[in-house]
């Protein structure tokens, strides 16, 4: 059985997100398990030159690009139309993959409805079956259960970032194939993004960050959490939080790391006042180095930490921030 997998990539500031490279990696693995096929990187947007170059070296066997000023701002209907133009250049059977980012979550269900596909979001595993269908798994009910789905018809799937990993890319150097957009259909002009203001400032994406500084209930108050943010700022790191922090309303759900939050994969994960519940740990185990600060020497987080400090986070954080600011 051969499968042609169209990976709809997500870009930020003109470069491919790590989650897009991860989707390309998983597409290669699925194609290998299925017995062959193409991995097609599909880039939609404007000024995609650099991202298209990256896609050429990320293991895609084809790179198809719809680059048009009319696609400068994201719109699910407009982008779904453009992905349809790309799909028309790729022989069936198709599988559509995208990272489960804000873009992927909005675009792929729209695409699925448009083509009558079988949609599954935030999946954590994909297995091709002998009859050409796919079996996928994902966490449901806030992580309390794992659901297994059989997708018949055309699968349209978003992948949970950092659940699959990125392989070294095989040597491939496909040319960039440009697909003209032409006029956008009226339905694609219904909703237009007229302005986009990031509230994240300069901090990196939690799922993409090389360093993550996280705080837990041990930070005691929402106000103390600023100490976590100050250290993150000093290190150019992303800020994470345990679910206890999110449930207390100290920080929004987008900060949550763990089973029902985000999976992170940084070089360095710093945890302050986090006990190390299994639901938190599953989101951080791919970190290269874990440093934990907790006043309880028996806290479970010390079992997975590479370095541990038994101490008061409110004392250690300002000292560490000061020491690193001096460098
Ligand atoms: C289905 C399900 C899904 C879940 N998903 C997630 C998830 O995605 N992410 C997640 O994080 N949790 C998740 N949880 C919750 C998880 O079980 C824990 O309740 C949560 O992670 C605890 O957060 P915490 O470590 O901040 O708080 P606590 O467990 O209360 O730990 C606080 C820690 O701070 C330490 N401490 C206290 N004061 C200080 C101080 N001054 N200095 C240093 N240390 C101090 C304490 O010793 C303690 O170890 C989930 C639970 C369920 C049931």
mmCIF file with all atom_site columns, N, CA and C and ligand atoms in Angstrom, residues 141-144 160 215-220 241-245 247 256-262 272-282 293-296 299-301 311-314, ligand 1:
data_model
loop_
_atom_site.group_PDB
_atom_site.id
_atom_site.type_symbol
_atom_site.label_atom_id
_atom_site.label_alt_id
_atom_site.label_comp_id
_atom_site.label_asym_id
_atom_site.label_entity_id
_atom_site.label_seq_id
_atom_site.pdbx_PDB_ins_code
_atom_site.Cartn_x
_atom_site.Cartn_y
_atom_site.Cartn_z
_atom_site.occupancy
_atom_site.B_iso_or_equiv
_atom_site.pdbx_formal_charge
_atom_site.auth_seq_id
_atom_site.auth_comp_id
_atom_site.auth_asym_id
_atom_site.auth_atom_id
_atom_site.pdbx_PDB_model_num
ATOM   1   N N   . UNK A 1 141 ? -10.936 13.133 27.625 1.00 0.00 ? 141 UNK A N   1
ATOM   2   C CA  . UNK A 1 141 ? -11.465 13.381 28.978 1.00 0.00 ? 141 UNK A CA  1
ATOM   3   C C   . UNK A 1 141 ? -10.356 13.915 29.887 1.00 0.00 ? 141 UNK A C   1
ATOM   4   N N   . UNK A 1 142 ? -9.717  14.959 29.417 1.00 0.00 ? 142 UNK A N   1
ATOM   5   C CA  . UNK A 1 142 ? -8.684  15.602 30.231 1.00 0.00 ? 142 UNK A CA  1
ATOM   6   C C   . UNK A 1 142 ? -7.539  14.670 30.547 1.00 0.00 ? 142 UNK A C   1
ATOM   7   N N   . UNK A 1 143 ? -7.260  13.728 29.650 1.00 0.00 ? 143 UNK A N   1
ATOM   8   C CA  . UNK A 1 143 ? -6.128  12.831 29.854 1.00 0.00 ? 143 UNK A CA  1
ATOM   9   C C   . UNK A 1 143 ? -6.485  11.588 30.654 1.00 0.00 ? 143 UNK A C   1
ATOM   10  N N   . UNK A 1 144 ? -7.765  11.423 31.036 1.00 0.00 ? 144 UNK A N   1
ATOM   11  C CA  . UNK A 1 144 ? -8.133  10.266 31.860 1.00 0.00 ? 144 UNK A CA  1
ATOM   12  C C   . UNK A 1 144 ? -8.223  8.992  31.037 1.00 0.00 ? 144 UNK A C   1
ATOM   13  N N   . UNK A 1 160 ? -0.155  16.073 18.055 1.00 0.00 ? 160 UNK A N   1
ATOM   14  C CA  . UNK A 1 160 ? 0.208   16.790 19.281 1.00 0.00 ? 160 UNK A CA  1
ATOM   15  C C   . UNK A 1 160 ? 1.707   17.104 19.269 1.00 0.00 ? 160 UNK A C   1
ATOM   16  N N   . UNK A 1 215 ? 6.651   27.124 37.116 1.00 0.00 ? 215 UNK A N   1
ATOM   17  C CA  . UNK A 1 215 ? 6.340   27.264 38.538 1.00 0.00 ? 215 UNK A CA  1
ATOM   18  C C   . UNK A 1 215 ? 5.117   26.440 38.898 1.00 0.00 ? 215 UNK A C   1
ATOM   19  N N   . UNK A 1 216 ? 5.068   26.016 40.157 1.00 0.00 ? 216 UNK A N   1
ATOM   20  C CA  . UNK A 1 216 ? 3.931   25.240 40.637 1.00 0.00 ? 216 UNK A CA  1
ATOM   21  C C   . UNK A 1 216 ? 3.282   25.900 41.828 1.00 0.00 ? 216 UNK A C   1
ATOM   22  N N   . UNK A 1 217 ? 2.430   25.120 42.507 1.00 0.00 ? 217 UNK A N   1
ATOM   23  C CA  . UNK A 1 217 ? 1.683   25.646 43.652 1.00 0.00 ? 217 UNK A CA  1
ATOM   24  C C   . UNK A 1 217 ? 2.614   26.153 44.741 1.00 0.00 ? 217 UNK A C   1
ATOM   25  N N   . UNK A 1 218 ? 3.843   25.606 44.763 1.00 0.00 ? 218 UNK A N   1
ATOM   26  C CA  . UNK A 1 218 ? 4.817   26.046 45.750 1.00 0.00 ? 218 UNK A CA  1
ATOM   27  C C   . UNK A 1 218 ? 5.194   27.513 45.611 1.00 0.00 ? 218 UNK A C   1
ATOM   28  N N   . UNK A 1 219 ? 4.776   28.155 44.521 1.00 0.00 ? 219 UNK A N   1
ATOM   29  C CA  . UNK A 1 219 ? 5.034   29.600 44.383 1.00 0.00 ? 219 UNK A CA  1
ATOM   30  C C   . UNK A 1 219 ? 4.069   30.407 45.257 1.00 0.00 ? 219 UNK A C   1
ATOM   31  N N   . UNK A 1 220 ? 3.073   29.737 45.784 1.00 0.00 ? 220 UNK A N   1
ATOM   32  C CA  . UNK A 1 220 ? 2.153   30.279 46.821 1.00 0.00 ? 220 UNK A CA  1
ATOM   33  C C   . UNK A 1 220 ? 1.121   31.293 46.318 1.00 0.00 ? 220 UNK A C   1
ATOM   34  N N   . UNK A 1 241 ? 3.759   26.230 33.612 1.00 0.00 ? 241 UNK A N   1
ATOM   35  C CA  . UNK A 1 241 ? 3.119   26.137 34.924 1.00 0.00 ? 241 UNK A CA  1
ATOM   36  C C   . UNK A 1 241 ? 2.520   24.752 35.104 1.00 0.00 ? 241 UNK A C   1
ATOM   37  N N   . UNK A 1 242 ? 2.360   24.381 36.376 1.00 0.00 ? 242 UNK A N   1
ATOM   38  C CA  . UNK A 1 242 ? 1.655   23.121 36.641 1.00 0.00 ? 242 UNK A CA  1
ATOM   39  C C   . UNK A 1 242 ? 0.150   23.398 36.563 1.00 0.00 ? 242 UNK A C   1
ATOM   40  N N   . UNK A 1 243 ? -0.611  22.321 36.553 1.00 0.00 ? 243 UNK A N   1
ATOM   41  C CA  . UNK A 1 243 ? -2.065  22.507 36.481 1.00 0.00 ? 243 UNK A CA  1
ATOM   42  C C   . UNK A 1 243 ? -2.612  23.192 37.734 1.00 0.00 ? 243 UNK A C   1
ATOM   43  N N   . UNK A 1 244 ? -1.961  22.966 38.873 1.00 0.00 ? 244 UNK A N   1
ATOM   44  C CA  . UNK A 1 244 ? -2.418  23.606 40.104 1.00 0.00 ? 244 UNK A CA  1
ATOM   45  C C   . UNK A 1 244 ? -2.414  25.132 39.939 1.00 0.00 ? 244 UNK A C   1
ATOM   46  N N   . UNK A 1 245 ? -1.405  25.627 39.245 1.00 0.00 ? 245 UNK A N   1
ATOM   47  C CA  . UNK A 1 245 ? -1.285  27.080 39.016 1.00 0.00 ? 245 UNK A CA  1
ATOM   48  C C   . UNK A 1 245 ? -2.410  27.564 38.101 1.00 0.00 ? 245 UNK A C   1
ATOM   49  N N   . UNK A 1 247 ? -5.321  25.987 37.571 1.00 0.00 ? 247 UNK A N   1
ATOM   50  C CA  . UNK A 1 247 ? -6.607  25.833 38.262 1.00 0.00 ? 247 UNK A CA  1
ATOM   51  C C   . UNK A 1 247 ? -6.834  26.962 39.264 1.00 0.00 ? 247 UNK A C   1
ATOM   52  N N   . UNK A 1 256 ? 0.046   25.704 30.783 1.00 0.00 ? 256 UNK A N   1
ATOM   53  C CA  . UNK A 1 256 ? 0.101   24.403 31.464 1.00 0.00 ? 256 UNK A CA  1
ATOM   54  C C   . UNK A 1 256 ? 0.958   23.375 30.731 1.00 0.00 ? 256 UNK A C   1
ATOM   55  N N   . UNK A 1 257 ? 1.850   22.765 31.504 1.00 0.00 ? 257 UNK A N   1
ATOM   56  C CA  . UNK A 1 257 ? 2.712   21.701 30.978 1.00 0.00 ? 257 UNK A CA  1
ATOM   57  C C   . UNK A 1 257 ? 2.217   20.383 31.565 1.00 0.00 ? 257 UNK A C   1
ATOM   58  N N   . UNK A 1 258 ? 2.135   19.361 30.743 1.00 0.00 ? 258 UNK A N   1
ATOM   59  C CA  . UNK A 1 258 ? 1.765   18.048 31.260 1.00 0.00 ? 258 UNK A CA  1
ATOM   60  C C   . UNK A 1 258 ? 0.776   17.329 30.385 1.00 0.00 ? 258 UNK A C   1
ATOM   61  N N   . UNK A 1 259 ? 0.216   16.298 30.956 1.00 0.00 ? 259 UNK A N   1
ATOM   62  C CA  . UNK A 1 259 ? -0.663  15.398 30.211 1.00 0.00 ? 259 UNK A CA  1
ATOM   63  C C   . UNK A 1 259 ? -1.817  16.134 29.537 1.00 0.00 ? 259 UNK A C   1
ATOM   64  N N   . UNK A 1 260 ? -2.435  17.056 30.260 1.00 0.00 ? 260 UNK A N   1
ATOM   65  C CA  . UNK A 1 260 ? -3.554  17.794 29.668 1.00 0.00 ? 260 UNK A CA  1
ATOM   66  C C   . UNK A 1 260 ? -3.138  19.209 29.274 1.00 0.00 ? 260 UNK A C   1
ATOM   67  N N   . UNK A 1 261 ? -1.846  19.461 29.356 1.00 0.00 ? 261 UNK A N   1
ATOM   68  C CA  . UNK A 1 261 ? -1.323  20.742 28.890 1.00 0.00 ? 261 UNK A CA  1
ATOM   69  C C   . UNK A 1 261 ? -0.423  20.490 27.696 1.00 0.00 ? 261 UNK A C   1
ATOM   70  N N   . UNK A 1 262 ? 0.732   21.149 27.692 1.00 0.00 ? 262 UNK A N   1
ATOM   71  C CA  . UNK A 1 262 ? 1.635   20.979 26.552 1.00 0.00 ? 262 UNK A CA  1
ATOM   72  C C   . UNK A 1 262 ? 2.774   20.020 26.903 1.00 0.00 ? 262 UNK A C   1
ATOM   73  N N   . UNK A 1 272 ? 10.118  25.049 39.627 1.00 0.00 ? 272 UNK A N   1
ATOM   74  C CA  . UNK A 1 272 ? 10.134  25.675 40.953 1.00 0.00 ? 272 UNK A CA  1
ATOM   75  C C   . UNK A 1 272 ? 8.806   25.400 41.673 1.00 0.00 ? 272 UNK A C   1
ATOM   76  N N   . UNK A 1 273 ? 8.884   24.745 42.808 1.00 0.00 ? 273 UNK A N   1
ATOM   77  C CA  . UNK A 1 273 ? 7.678   24.488 43.610 1.00 0.00 ? 273 UNK A CA  1
ATOM   78  C C   . UNK A 1 273 ? 6.687   23.584 42.910 1.00 0.00 ? 273 UNK A C   1
ATOM   79  N N   . UNK A 1 274 ? 7.210   22.623 42.150 1.00 0.00 ? 274 UNK A N   1
ATOM   80  C CA  . UNK A 1 274 ? 6.356   21.636 41.467 1.00 0.00 ? 274 UNK A CA  1
ATOM   81  C C   . UNK A 1 274 ? 6.653   20.276 42.085 1.00 0.00 ? 274 UNK A C   1
ATOM   82  N N   . UNK A 1 275 ? 5.606   19.555 42.510 1.00 0.00 ? 275 UNK A N   1
ATOM   83  C CA  . UNK A 1 275 ? 5.832   18.301 43.242 1.00 0.00 ? 275 UNK A CA  1
ATOM   84  C C   . UNK A 1 275 ? 6.354   17.190 42.353 1.00 0.00 ? 275 UNK A C   1
ATOM   85  N N   . UNK A 1 276 ? 5.889   17.166 41.080 1.00 0.00 ? 276 UNK A N   1
ATOM   86  C CA  . UNK A 1 276 ? 6.318   16.092 40.183 1.00 0.00 ? 276 UNK A CA  1
ATOM   87  C C   . UNK A 1 276 ? 5.280   14.992 40.063 1.00 0.00 ? 276 UNK A C   1
ATOM   88  N N   . UNK A 1 277 ? 4.002   15.390 40.049 1.00 0.00 ? 277 UNK A N   1
ATOM   89  C CA  . UNK A 1 277 ? 2.927   14.411 39.818 1.00 0.00 ? 277 UNK A CA  1
ATOM   90  C C   . UNK A 1 277 ? 3.119   13.810 38.423 1.00 0.00 ? 277 UNK A C   1
ATOM   91  N N   . UNK A 1 278 ? 2.711   12.549 38.273 1.00 0.00 ? 278 UNK A N   1
ATOM   92  C CA  . UNK A 1 278 ? 2.930   11.838 37.013 1.00 0.00 ? 278 UNK A CA  1
ATOM   93  C C   . UNK A 1 278 ? 2.341   12.624 35.829 1.00 0.00 ? 278 UNK A C   1
ATOM   94  N N   . UNK A 1 279 ? 1.184   13.267 36.053 1.00 0.00 ? 279 UNK A N   1
ATOM   95  C CA  . UNK A 1 279 ? 0.548   14.011 34.945 1.00 0.00 ? 279 UNK A CA  1
ATOM   96  C C   . UNK A 1 279 ? 1.389   15.214 34.517 1.00 0.00 ? 279 UNK A C   1
ATOM   97  N N   . UNK A 1 280 ? 2.211   15.737 35.407 1.00 0.00 ? 280 UNK A N   1
ATOM   98  C CA  . UNK A 1 280 ? 3.131   16.809 35.017 1.00 0.00 ? 280 UNK A CA  1
ATOM   99  C C   . UNK A 1 280 ? 4.366   16.205 34.337 1.00 0.00 ? 280 UNK A C   1
ATOM   100 N N   . UNK A 1 281 ? 4.859   15.128 34.919 1.00 0.00 ? 281 UNK A N   1
ATOM   101 C CA  . UNK A 1 281 ? 6.112   14.535 34.412 1.00 0.00 ? 281 UNK A CA  1
ATOM   102 C C   . UNK A 1 281 ? 5.992   14.060 32.967 1.00 0.00 ? 281 UNK A C   1
ATOM   103 N N   . UNK A 1 282 ? 4.819   13.546 32.573 1.00 0.00 ? 282 UNK A N   1
ATOM   104 C CA  . UNK A 1 282 ? 4.715   13.036 31.196 1.00 0.00 ? 282 UNK A CA  1
ATOM   105 C C   . UNK A 1 282 ? 4.929   14.153 30.168 1.00 0.00 ? 282 UNK A C   1
ATOM   106 N N   . UNK A 1 293 ? 13.659  22.730 42.001 1.00 0.00 ? 293 UNK A N   1
ATOM   107 C CA  . UNK A 1 293 ? 13.841  23.400 43.287 1.00 0.00 ? 293 UNK A CA  1
ATOM   108 C C   . UNK A 1 293 ? 12.565  23.167 44.089 1.00 0.00 ? 293 UNK A C   1
ATOM   109 N N   . UNK A 1 294 ? 12.719  22.505 45.233 1.00 0.00 ? 294 UNK A N   1
ATOM   110 C CA  . UNK A 1 294 ? 11.549  22.181 46.041 1.00 0.00 ? 294 UNK A CA  1
ATOM   111 C C   . UNK A 1 294 ? 12.002  22.122 47.488 1.00 0.00 ? 294 UNK A C   1
ATOM   112 N N   . UNK A 1 295 ? 11.158  22.598 48.391 1.00 0.00 ? 295 UNK A N   1
ATOM   113 C CA  . UNK A 1 295 ? 11.618  22.602 49.790 1.00 0.00 ? 295 UNK A CA  1
ATOM   114 C C   . UNK A 1 295 ? 11.465  21.232 50.460 1.00 0.00 ? 295 UNK A C   1
ATOM   115 N N   . UNK A 1 296 ? 10.758  20.304 49.782 1.00 0.00 ? 296 UNK A N   1
ATOM   116 C CA  . UNK A 1 296 ? 10.569  18.959 50.340 1.00 0.00 ? 296 UNK A CA  1
ATOM   117 C C   . UNK A 1 296 ? 11.551  17.981 49.686 1.00 0.00 ? 296 UNK A C   1
ATOM   118 N N   . UNK A 1 299 ? 10.117  15.182 47.533 1.00 0.00 ? 299 UNK A N   1
ATOM   119 C CA  . UNK A 1 299 ? 9.218   15.485 46.403 1.00 0.00 ? 299 UNK A CA  1
ATOM   120 C C   . UNK A 1 299 ? 9.554   14.570 45.222 1.00 0.00 ? 299 UNK A C   1
ATOM   121 N N   . UNK A 1 300 ? 8.540   13.975 44.586 1.00 0.00 ? 300 UNK A N   1
ATOM   122 C CA  . UNK A 1 300 ? 8.796   13.018 43.496 1.00 0.00 ? 300 UNK A CA  1
ATOM   123 C C   . UNK A 1 300 ? 9.580   13.620 42.323 1.00 0.00 ? 300 UNK A C   1
ATOM   124 N N   . UNK A 1 301 ? 9.541   14.931 42.172 1.00 0.00 ? 301 UNK A N   1
ATOM   125 C CA  . UNK A 1 301 ? 10.242  15.518 41.023 1.00 0.00 ? 301 UNK A CA  1
ATOM   126 C C   . UNK A 1 301 ? 11.742  15.246 41.097 1.00 0.00 ? 301 UNK A C   1
ATOM   127 N N   . UNK A 1 311 ? 15.215  23.662 48.739 1.00 0.00 ? 311 UNK A N   1
ATOM   128 C CA  . UNK A 1 311 ? 15.211  25.030 49.241 1.00 0.00 ? 311 UNK A CA  1
ATOM   129 C C   . UNK A 1 311 ? 13.921  25.735 48.901 1.00 0.00 ? 311 UNK A C   1
ATOM   130 N N   . UNK A 1 312 ? 13.859  26.970 49.364 1.00 0.00 ? 312 UNK A N   1
ATOM   131 C CA  . UNK A 1 312 ? 12.658  27.784 49.177 1.00 0.00 ? 312 UNK A CA  1
ATOM   132 C C   . UNK A 1 312 ? 12.756  28.504 47.821 1.00 0.00 ? 312 UNK A C   1
ATOM   133 N N   . UNK A 1 313 ? 11.776  28.237 46.967 1.00 0.00 ? 313 UNK A N   1
ATOM   134 C CA  . UNK A 1 313 ? 11.813  28.834 45.622 1.00 0.00 ? 313 UNK A CA  1
ATOM   135 C C   . UNK A 1 313 ? 11.858  30.360 45.694 1.00 0.00 ? 313 UNK A C   1
ATOM   136 N N   . UNK A 1 314 ? 11.199  30.907 46.697 1.00 0.00 ? 314 UNK A N   1
ATOM   137 C CA  . UNK A 1 314 ? 11.156  32.372 46.805 1.00 0.00 ? 314 UNK A CA  1
ATOM   138 C C   . UNK A 1 314 ? 12.527  32.953 47.161 1.00 0.00 ? 314 UNK A C   1
HETATM 139 C C1  . LIG B 2 .   ? -6.524  13.608 34.511 1.00 0.00 ? 1   LIG B C1  1
HETATM 140 C C2  . LIG B 2 .   ? -5.526  14.554 35.122 1.00 0.00 ? 1   LIG B C2  1
HETATM 141 C C3  . LIG B 2 .   ? -4.750  15.331 34.274 1.00 0.00 ? 1   LIG B C3  1
HETATM 142 C C4  . LIG B 2 .   ? -3.800  16.202 34.811 1.00 0.00 ? 1   LIG B C4  1
HETATM 143 N N1  . LIG B 2 .   ? -3.016  16.936 33.977 1.00 0.00 ? 1   LIG B N1  1
HETATM 144 C C5  . LIG B 2 .   ? -2.044  17.704 34.496 1.00 0.00 ? 1   LIG B C5  1
HETATM 145 C C6  . LIG B 2 .   ? -1.151  18.433 33.645 1.00 0.00 ? 1   LIG B C6  1
HETATM 146 O O1  . LIG B 2 .   ? -1.286  18.435 32.429 1.00 0.00 ? 1   LIG B O1  1
HETATM 147 N N2  . LIG B 2 .   ? -0.182  19.156 34.233 1.00 0.00 ? 1   LIG B N2  1
HETATM 148 C C7  . LIG B 2 .   ? -0.007  19.215 35.585 1.00 0.00 ? 1   LIG B C7  1
HETATM 149 O O2  . LIG B 2 .   ? 0.910   19.904 36.051 1.00 0.00 ? 1   LIG B O2  1
HETATM 150 N N3  . LIG B 2 .   ? -0.837  18.558 36.400 1.00 0.00 ? 1   LIG B N3  1
HETATM 151 C C8  . LIG B 2 .   ? -1.850  17.829 35.903 1.00 0.00 ? 1   LIG B C8  1
HETATM 152 N N4  . LIG B 2 .   ? -2.698  17.188 36.746 1.00 0.00 ? 1   LIG B N4  1
HETATM 153 C C9  . LIG B 2 .   ? -2.624  17.490 38.191 1.00 0.00 ? 1   LIG B C9  1
HETATM 154 C C10 . LIG B 2 .   ? -1.521  16.743 38.917 1.00 0.00 ? 1   LIG B C10 1
HETATM 155 O O3  . LIG B 2 .   ? -2.014  15.489 39.363 1.00 0.00 ? 1   LIG B O3  1
HETATM 156 C C11 . LIG B 2 .   ? -1.069  17.539 40.154 1.00 0.00 ? 1   LIG B C11 1
HETATM 157 O O4  . LIG B 2 .   ? -2.178  17.808 40.970 1.00 0.00 ? 1   LIG B O4  1
HETATM 158 C C12 . LIG B 2 .   ? -0.392  18.870 39.813 1.00 0.00 ? 1   LIG B C12 1
HETATM 159 O O5  . LIG B 2 .   ? 0.625   18.668 38.844 1.00 0.00 ? 1   LIG B O5  1
HETATM 160 C C13 . LIG B 2 .   ? 0.216   19.454 41.085 1.00 0.00 ? 1   LIG B C13 1
HETATM 161 O O6  . LIG B 2 .   ? 0.767   20.714 40.800 1.00 0.00 ? 1   LIG B O6  1
HETATM 162 P P1  . LIG B 2 .   ? 1.947   21.263 41.687 1.00 0.00 ? 1   LIG B P1  1
HETATM 163 O O7  . LIG B 2 .   ? 3.109   20.338 41.638 1.00 0.00 ? 1   LIG B O7  1
HETATM 164 O O8  . LIG B 2 .   ? 2.168   22.681 41.308 1.00 0.00 ? 1   LIG B O8  1
HETATM 165 O O9  . LIG B 2 .   ? 1.278   21.313 43.141 1.00 0.00 ? 1   LIG B O9  1
HETATM 166 P P2  . LIG B 2 .   ? 1.519   20.392 44.419 1.00 0.00 ? 1   LIG B P2  1
HETATM 167 O O10 . LIG B 2 .   ? 1.385   18.965 44.082 1.00 0.00 ? 1   LIG B O10 1
HETATM 168 O O11 . LIG B 2 .   ? 0.660   20.962 45.489 1.00 0.00 ? 1   LIG B O11 1
HETATM 169 O O12 . LIG B 2 .   ? 3.046   20.610 44.765 1.00 0.00 ? 1   LIG B O12 1
HETATM 170 C C14 . LIG B 2 .   ? 3.569   21.818 45.229 1.00 0.00 ? 1   LIG B C14 1
HETATM 171 C C15 . LIG B 2 .   ? 5.038   21.546 45.556 1.00 0.00 ? 1   LIG B C15 1
HETATM 172 O O13 . LIG B 2 .   ? 5.628   22.763 45.940 1.00 0.00 ? 1   LIG B O13 1
HETATM 173 C C16 . LIG B 2 .   ? 6.543   22.496 47.003 1.00 0.00 ? 1   LIG B C16 1
HETATM 174 N N5  . LIG B 2 .   ? 6.713   23.748 47.738 1.00 0.00 ? 1   LIG B N5  1
HETATM 175 C C17 . LIG B 2 .   ? 5.840   24.341 48.600 1.00 0.00 ? 1   LIG B C17 1
HETATM 176 N N6  . LIG B 2 .   ? 6.352   25.518 49.001 1.00 0.00 ? 1   LIG B N6  1
HETATM 177 C C18 . LIG B 2 .   ? 7.555   25.659 48.402 1.00 0.00 ? 1   LIG B C18 1
HETATM 178 C C19 . LIG B 2 .   ? 8.553   26.667 48.422 1.00 0.00 ? 1   LIG B C19 1
HETATM 179 N N7  . LIG B 2 .   ? 8.413   27.791 49.157 1.00 0.00 ? 1   LIG B N7  1
HETATM 180 N N8  . LIG B 2 .   ? 9.656   26.487 47.675 1.00 0.00 ? 1   LIG B N8  1
HETATM 181 C C20 . LIG B 2 .   ? 9.833   25.351 46.940 1.00 0.00 ? 1   LIG B C20 1
HETATM 182 N N9  . LIG B 2 .   ? 8.915   24.374 46.884 1.00 0.00 ? 1   LIG B N9  1
HETATM 183 C C21 . LIG B 2 .   ? 7.794   24.533 47.599 1.00 0.00 ? 1   LIG B C21 1
HETATM 184 C C22 . LIG B 2 .   ? 5.894   21.383 47.803 1.00 0.00 ? 1   LIG B C22 1
HETATM 185 O O14 . LIG B 2 .   ? 6.871   20.656 48.537 1.00 0.00 ? 1   LIG B O14 1
HETATM 186 C C23 . LIG B 2 .   ? 5.256   20.561 46.696 1.00 0.00 ? 1   LIG B C23 1
HETATM 187 O O15 . LIG B 2 .   ? 6.148   19.533 46.264 1.00 0.00 ? 1   LIG B O15 1
HETATM 188 C C24 . LIG B 2 .   ? -3.658  16.324 36.225 1.00 0.00 ? 1   LIG B C24 1
HETATM 189 C C25 . LIG B 2 .   ? -4.462  15.536 37.065 1.00 0.00 ? 1   LIG B C25 1
HETATM 190 C C26 . LIG B 2 .   ? -5.386  14.662 36.523 1.00 0.00 ? 1   LIG B C26 1
HETATM 191 C C27 . LIG B 2 .   ? -6.224  13.828 37.454 1.00 0.00 ? 1   LIG B C27 1
#
